Amino acid sequence: MKPAPFAYHDPRTVDEALSLLQRYGDEAKVLAGGQSLMPVLNFRLSVPSVLIDINRVSELAYIRHQPGQLHIGALTRQRQIEFSELVSLHVPLLHRATQLIGHLPIRTQGTIGGSMVHADPAAEYPTVTVALGAEFVVRGPRGSRVVAAEDFFVDYLTTVLMPDELLLEVRFPTVYSSYGQAFVEFARRHGDFALVGIAALLEMQDNQYRSARLATAGLGPQPVRLREVEQMLIQDGLSEVSRRAAAARAAELVEPDSDLHASAEFRRHLTRVLSHRAIQQAAARPEEIAL
Ligand SMILES: Cc1cc2nc3c(=O)[nH]c(=O)nc-3n(C[C@H](O)[C@H](O)[C@H](O)COP(=O)(O)OP(=O)(O)OC[C@H]3O[C@@H](n4cnc5c(N)ncnc54)[C@H](O)[C@@H]3O)c2cc1C
């Protein structure tokens, strides 16, 4: 199918994009990489009368290292993130997760901002932001605001962004760069969205987990931090028994849905297996580096 007719605008600056959004409000849709929006338009699941194409708003495409944070502009392509040394060095979890997104043409067009605002619960980027406690910089007619990742994703394909707001930037803390990190997932075919994904960050000291952060993908309407599992790991130590107990608890805590792709029971099983694998990989990373 083809999209319903729409008026097309291609602003050159954030201010121009914002004034268009304000003028057209609910009638308008922002176009970034188009990898999620175009199928939605083609199937006429959304019929905006105005499309605001931000691809020429070059001030939104950047990766900048600031003290304690990595700032990534919303229009930055996933492929740029995949090959960014700043990302590999300061936010390795983001680098790893990017490699798991779709196929090369998708990452070449797809942007970090588009993935966040589309807010597919199976997508890798939202899970990475929740695992890391990233922040979103949003601007609209009422000014700018900074939203914590756990508050940004509110439901399936839904964020706190208002129709007249633009996502400008995602800010990742770099404090976790020395942690063991892993993003593991299970997809039916290479490049497909994952049925379940688990992000894990582990800090080890004196033969113990000093700090742990785990977050899910594909298990419910938005990514979730597994705080109880994190506490278990910290309290119960580094043993294989403690890893298995933590993974089993993760499977109990999640609330997956059954759909065409997998039953809730299978997703729970995957959660246990993948949580264990993620913890194992995140725990192994520093030893590998030491070798
Ligand atoms: C075959 C296929 C496989 C895929 N596999 C995966 C996968 O495995 N993992 C994964 O995570 N993703 C996957 N994707 C999705 C891909 O990552 C998309 O690129 C991404 O979800 C959307 O990014 P985009 O830049 O293309 O956004 P668009 O499609 O242009 O926009 C998506 C939504 O975000 C809004 N938007 C975009 N930018 C902004 C902004 N700055 N401010 C406000 N609103 C904005 C748009 O209005 C729209 O509602 C896949 C896509 C395809 C087609």
Coordinates of C-alpha atoms and ligand atoms in Angstrom, one line a residue:
M1 CA 0.0 0.0 0.0
K2 CA 0.9 3.6 -0.3
P3 CA 0.6 6.3 2.4
A4 CA -2.4 8.7 2.4
P5 CA -1.5 12.1 0.9
F6 CA 0.4 14.5 3.2
A7 CA 2.0 17.9 3.1
Y8 CA 5.8 17.7 3.4
H9 CA 8.2 20.0 5.2
D10 CA 11.9 19.7 5.6
P11 CA 13.1 22.2 8.2
R12 CA 16.8 23.0 8.6
T13 CA 16.9 23.8 12.3
V14 CA 15.4 22.6 15.5
D15 CA 13.6 25.9 15.9
E16 CA 12.0 25.5 12.5
A17 CA 11.0 21.9 13.2
L18 CA 9.5 22.9 16.6
S19 CA 7.5 25.8 15.1
L20 CA 6.1 23.4 12.4
L21 CA 5.2 20.9 15.1
Q22 CA 3.5 23.6 17.1
R23 CA 1.6 24.8 14.0
Y24 CA 0.3 21.4 13.0
G25 CA 0.2 19.6 16.4
D26 CA -1.6 16.2 16.3
E27 CA -1.9 16.4 12.5
A28 CA 1.9 16.1 12.0
K29 CA 4.4 13.3 12.3
V30 CA 8.2 13.7 12.5
L31 CA 10.2 11.6 10.0
A32 CA 13.7 10.5 10.9
G33 CA 15.1 7.3 9.4
G34 CA 11.6 6.2 8.3
Q35 CA 12.4 2.5 9.2
S36 CA 9.4 2.3 11.6
L37 CA 7.3 5.3 10.4
M38 CA 7.1 4.4 6.7
P39 CA 5.6 0.9 7.2
V40 CA 3.1 2.5 9.6
L41 CA 2.2 5.1 6.9
N42 CA 2.1 2.5 4.1
F43 CA -0.3 0.4 6.0
R44 CA -2.3 3.5 6.9
L45 CA -2.1 2.7 10.6
S46 CA -1.3 6.4 10.9
V47 CA -2.6 9.1 8.5
P48 CA -0.9 12.4 9.4
S49 CA -1.7 15.3 7.1
V50 CA 1.8 16.7 7.5
L51 CA 5.2 15.1 7.6
I52 CA 8.1 17.0 9.2
D53 CA 11.2 15.5 7.8
I54 CA 14.1 16.3 10.2
N55 CA 16.8 14.7 8.1
R56 CA 18.3 18.1 7.2
V57 CA 18.4 19.3 10.8
S58 CA 22.2 18.6 11.0
E59 CA 22.5 20.1 14.5
L60 CA 20.7 16.9 15.8
A61 CA 23.4 14.5 14.5
Y62 CA 26.4 14.2 16.8
I63 CA 28.2 12.1 19.4
R64 CA 29.9 14.2 22.1
H65 CA 31.8 13.2 25.2
Q66 CA 31.2 15.4 28.2
P67 CA 32.5 14.8 31.7
G68 CA 30.6 11.7 33.0
Q69 CA 28.2 11.5 30.0
L70 CA 28.0 10.7 26.3
H71 CA 25.6 12.9 24.5
I72 CA 24.1 11.6 21.3
G73 CA 21.9 13.7 19.1
A74 CA 18.5 12.2 18.1
L75 CA 19.3 12.2 14.4
T76 CA 22.5 10.2 14.8
R77 CA 22.3 7.0 12.6
Q78 CA 22.5 3.7 14.3
R79 CA 25.4 2.8 11.9
Q80 CA 27.4 5.8 13.2
I81 CA 26.9 4.6 16.8
E82 CA 28.0 1.1 15.8
F83 CA 31.3 2.5 14.5
S84 CA 31.9 5.3 17.0
E85 CA 35.0 4.9 19.1
L86 CA 33.5 7.2 21.7
V87 CA 30.6 4.8 22.1
S88 CA 32.8 1.6 22.2
L89 CA 35.0 3.3 24.8
H90 CA 32.5 5.0 27.1
V91 CA 29.2 3.1 26.6
P92 CA 30.1 -0.4 25.4
L93 CA 26.6 -1.7 26.1
L94 CA 25.2 0.6 23.5
H95 CA 27.8 -0.5 21.0
R96 CA 27.0 -4.2 21.6
A97 CA 23.2 -3.6 21.4
T98 CA 23.5 -1.7 18.1
Q99 CA 25.1 -4.7 16.5
L100 CA 21.9 -6.6 17.2
I101 CA 19.5 -4.2 15.5
G102 CA 18.0 -5.5 12.3
H103 CA 20.2 -5.5 9.2
L104 CA 22.7 -3.1 7.7
P105 CA 20.3 -1.0 5.6
I106 CA 18.1 -0.5 8.7
R107 CA 21.0 0.6 10.9
T108 CA 22.2 2.9 8.0
Q109 CA 18.9 4.8 7.9
G110 CA 17.5 4.3 11.4
T111 CA 18.3 6.9 14.1
I112 CA 18.7 6.6 17.8
G113 CA 15.9 9.1 18.3
G114 CA 13.5 7.3 16.1
S115 CA 14.1 4.0 17.9
M116 CA 13.5 5.7 21.3
V117 CA 10.3 7.5 20.2
H118 CA 8.9 4.5 18.4
A119 CA 9.4 2.7 21.7
D120 CA 9.0 -0.9 20.5
P121 CA 9.3 -2.9 23.7
A122 CA 11.4 -5.5 21.9
A123 CA 13.9 -2.9 20.6
E124 CA 17.4 -2.9 22.0
Y125 CA 18.0 0.9 22.5
P126 CA 15.2 1.5 25.1
T127 CA 16.4 -1.4 27.2
V128 CA 20.0 0.0 27.1
T129 CA 18.8 3.4 28.3
V130 CA 16.9 1.8 31.2
A131 CA 19.8 -0.5 32.1
L132 CA 22.2 2.5 32.2
G133 CA 19.8 5.1 33.7
A134 CA 20.2 7.4 30.6
E135 CA 18.3 10.7 30.2
F136 CA 16.3 12.1 27.3
V137 CA 16.4 15.8 26.4
V138 CA 13.1 16.9 25.0
R139 CA 12.0 20.3 23.7
G140 CA 8.6 21.8 22.9
P141 CA 6.8 25.1 23.0
R142 CA 7.0 25.1 26.9
G143 CA 10.8 24.8 26.8
S144 CA 13.2 21.9 27.4
R145 CA 12.9 19.1 29.9
V146 CA 15.1 16.2 30.8
V147 CA 13.3 12.8 31.4
A148 CA 14.8 9.7 33.0
A149 CA 14.7 6.6 30.9
E150 CA 12.5 4.7 33.3
D151 CA 9.9 7.6 33.0
F152 CA 10.2 8.0 29.2
F153 CA 8.7 4.7 28.2
V154 CA 5.2 4.5 29.5
D155 CA 3.5 1.8 27.4
Y156 CA 3.7 -0.3 24.2
L157 CA 4.8 2.2 21.5
T158 CA 4.2 5.1 23.8
T159 CA 6.5 7.6 25.5
V160 CA 5.9 10.7 27.5
L161 CA 6.7 12.9 24.5
M162 CA 3.8 15.3 23.6
P163 CA 2.8 15.6 19.9
D164 CA 4.4 19.1 19.8
E165 CA 7.7 18.0 21.3
L166 CA 10.9 16.9 19.7
L167 CA 13.4 14.5 21.2
L168 CA 16.8 16.3 20.9
E169 CA 19.4 14.1 22.6
V170 CA 20.0 11.0 24.7
R171 CA 22.5 11.3 27.5
F172 CA 24.3 8.1 28.6
P173 CA 26.3 8.0 31.8
T174 CA 29.9 6.8 31.2
V175 CA 30.5 5.7 34.8
Y176 CA 29.6 2.1 33.9
S177 CA 32.3 1.8 31.2
S178 CA 34.5 -0.3 33.3
Y179 CA 31.7 -2.7 34.3
G180 CA 31.3 -6.1 32.8
Q181 CA 28.6 -5.7 30.2
A182 CA 26.4 -7.9 28.1
F183 CA 23.3 -7.7 25.9
V184 CA 22.0 -11.1 24.9
E185 CA 18.8 -11.9 23.0
F186 CA 17.0 -14.6 21.2
A187 CA 15.4 -13.9 17.8
R188 CA 13.9 -16.5 15.4
R189 CA 16.1 -15.3 12.5
H190 CA 19.1 -13.1 12.3
G191 CA 18.0 -9.5 12.1
D192 CA 14.5 -10.1 13.5
F193 CA 13.3 -8.3 16.6
A194 CA 14.2 -10.4 19.6
L195 CA 11.6 -12.4 21.5
V196 CA 13.5 -11.6 24.7
G197 CA 16.6 -9.6 25.4
I198 CA 18.5 -9.0 28.6
A199 CA 21.1 -6.3 29.3
A200 CA 23.4 -6.8 32.2
L201 CA 26.0 -4.6 33.8
L202 CA 28.2 -6.0 36.6
E203 CA 30.8 -4.4 38.8
M204 CA 33.0 -6.9 40.6
Q205 CA 35.3 -6.3 43.6
D206 CA 36.9 -8.6 46.2
N207 CA 35.3 -11.7 44.7
Q208 CA 31.8 -10.1 44.9
Y209 CA 29.4 -8.2 42.8
R210 CA 29.6 -4.7 44.1
S211 CA 27.0 -3.3 41.8
A212 CA 24.6 -4.9 39.3
R213 CA 22.1 -3.5 36.8
L214 CA 19.8 -5.7 34.6
A215 CA 17.0 -4.7 32.2
T216 CA 14.7 -6.5 29.9
A217 CA 13.5 -6.3 26.3
G218 CA 10.4 -7.9 24.8
L219 CA 8.8 -8.7 28.2
G220 CA 5.8 -6.5 28.6
P221 CA 4.9 -3.0 27.3
Q222 CA 8.2 -1.4 28.1
P223 CA 11.8 -2.2 29.4
V224 CA 12.0 -3.0 33.1
R225 CA 14.9 -3.0 35.6
L226 CA 15.1 -6.3 37.5
R227 CA 16.0 -4.7 40.8
E228 CA 15.3 -7.7 43.0
V229 CA 17.6 -9.8 40.8
E230 CA 20.3 -7.1 41.1
Q231 CA 20.1 -7.3 44.9
M232 CA 20.2 -11.1 44.9
L233 CA 23.4 -11.0 42.9
I234 CA 25.0 -8.5 45.2
Q235 CA 24.0 -10.4 48.3
D236 CA 24.6 -13.9 47.2
G237 CA 28.1 -13.6 45.6
L238 CA 29.8 -14.7 42.4
S239 CA 29.0 -18.5 42.5
E240 CA 27.3 -20.4 39.7
V241 CA 24.5 -21.3 42.2
S242 CA 23.9 -17.6 42.8
R243 CA 23.8 -16.9 39.1
R244 CA 21.3 -19.7 38.5
A245 CA 19.1 -18.5 41.4
A246 CA 19.1 -14.9 40.1
A247 CA 18.2 -16.1 36.6
A248 CA 15.3 -18.2 38.0
R249 CA 14.0 -15.3 40.0
A250 CA 14.2 -13.1 36.9
A251 CA 11.9 -15.5 35.1
E252 CA 9.4 -15.4 38.0
L253 CA 9.4 -11.6 38.1
V254 CA 8.7 -10.8 34.4
E255 CA 5.2 -10.6 33.1
P256 CA 5.4 -11.6 29.4
D257 CA 2.5 -11.7 27.0
S258 CA 1.6 -14.5 24.6
D259 CA 1.4 -13.5 21.0
L260 CA 1.8 -14.9 17.4
H261 CA 5.6 -15.1 17.9
A262 CA 5.8 -16.9 21.3
S263 CA 3.8 -18.0 24.3
A264 CA 4.3 -16.3 27.7
E265 CA 5.6 -19.6 29.0
F266 CA 8.3 -19.7 26.3
R267 CA 9.3 -16.1 27.0
R268 CA 9.6 -16.9 30.7
H269 CA 11.9 -19.9 29.8
L270 CA 14.0 -17.6 27.6
T271 CA 14.2 -15.0 30.4
R272 CA 15.8 -17.6 32.7
V273 CA 18.2 -18.9 30.1
L274 CA 19.2 -15.4 28.7
S275 CA 19.5 -13.8 32.2
H276 CA 21.9 -16.5 33.2
R277 CA 23.8 -16.1 30.0
A278 CA 23.9 -12.3 30.3
I279 CA 25.2 -12.5 33.9
Q280 CA 27.8 -15.1 32.8
Q281 CA 29.0 -12.9 29.9
A282 CA 29.1 -9.7 31.9
A283 CA 31.0 -11.4 34.7
A284 CA 33.5 -12.9 32.2
R285 CA 34.3 -9.7 30.4
P286 CA 36.9 -8.2 32.9
E287 CA 38.7 -11.5 33.1
E288 CA 39.0 -11.6 29.3
I289 CA 40.3 -8.0 29.2
A290 CA 42.9 -9.0 31.9
L291 CA 44.1 -11.8 29.6
Ligands
LIG1 C1 12.9 -5.1 8.8 C2 13.2 -4.2 10.1 C3 13.9 -4.8 11.1 C4 14.1 -4.1 12.3 N1 14.8 -4.7 13.3 C5 15.0 -4.0 14.5 C6 15.6 -4.6 15.6 O1 16.0 -5.8 15.5 N2 15.8 -3.9 16.7 C7 15.4 -2.6 16.8 O2 15.6 -1.9 17.8 N3 14.8 -2.0 15.7 C8 14.6 -2.7 14.6 N4 14.0 -2.0 13.5 C9 13.5 -0.6 13.7 C10 14.7 0.3 13.4 O3 15.6 0.3 14.4 C11 14.1 1.8 13.2 O4 15.1 2.5 12.6 C12 13.8 2.5 14.5 O5 12.8 1.9 15.3 C13 13.1 3.9 14.1 O6 14.1 4.8 13.8 P1 13.9 5.7 12.6 O7 15.0 6.7 12.7 O8 13.8 4.9 11.3 O9 12.6 6.5 12.9 P2 11.3 6.8 12.1 O10 10.7 5.5 11.5 O11 11.5 7.9 11.2 O12 10.3 7.3 13.3 C14 9.9 6.5 14.3 C15 8.9 7.3 15.2 O13 9.7 8.2 15.9 C16 9.2 9.5 15.7 N5 10.5 10.4 15.7 C17 11.6 10.1 15.1 N6 12.6 11.0 15.5 C18 12.0 11.8 16.4 C19 12.5 12.9 17.1 N7 13.7 13.3 17.1 N8 11.6 13.6 18.0 C20 10.3 13.2 18.0 N9 9.8 12.1 17.3 C21 10.6 11.4 16.5 C22 8.5 9.5 14.4 O14 7.5 10.5 14.3 C23 7.9 8.1 14.5 O15 6.7 8.1 15.3 C24 13.7 -2.7 12.4 C25 13.1 -2.1 11.3 C26 12.8 -2.9 10.1 C27 12.1 -2.2 9.0

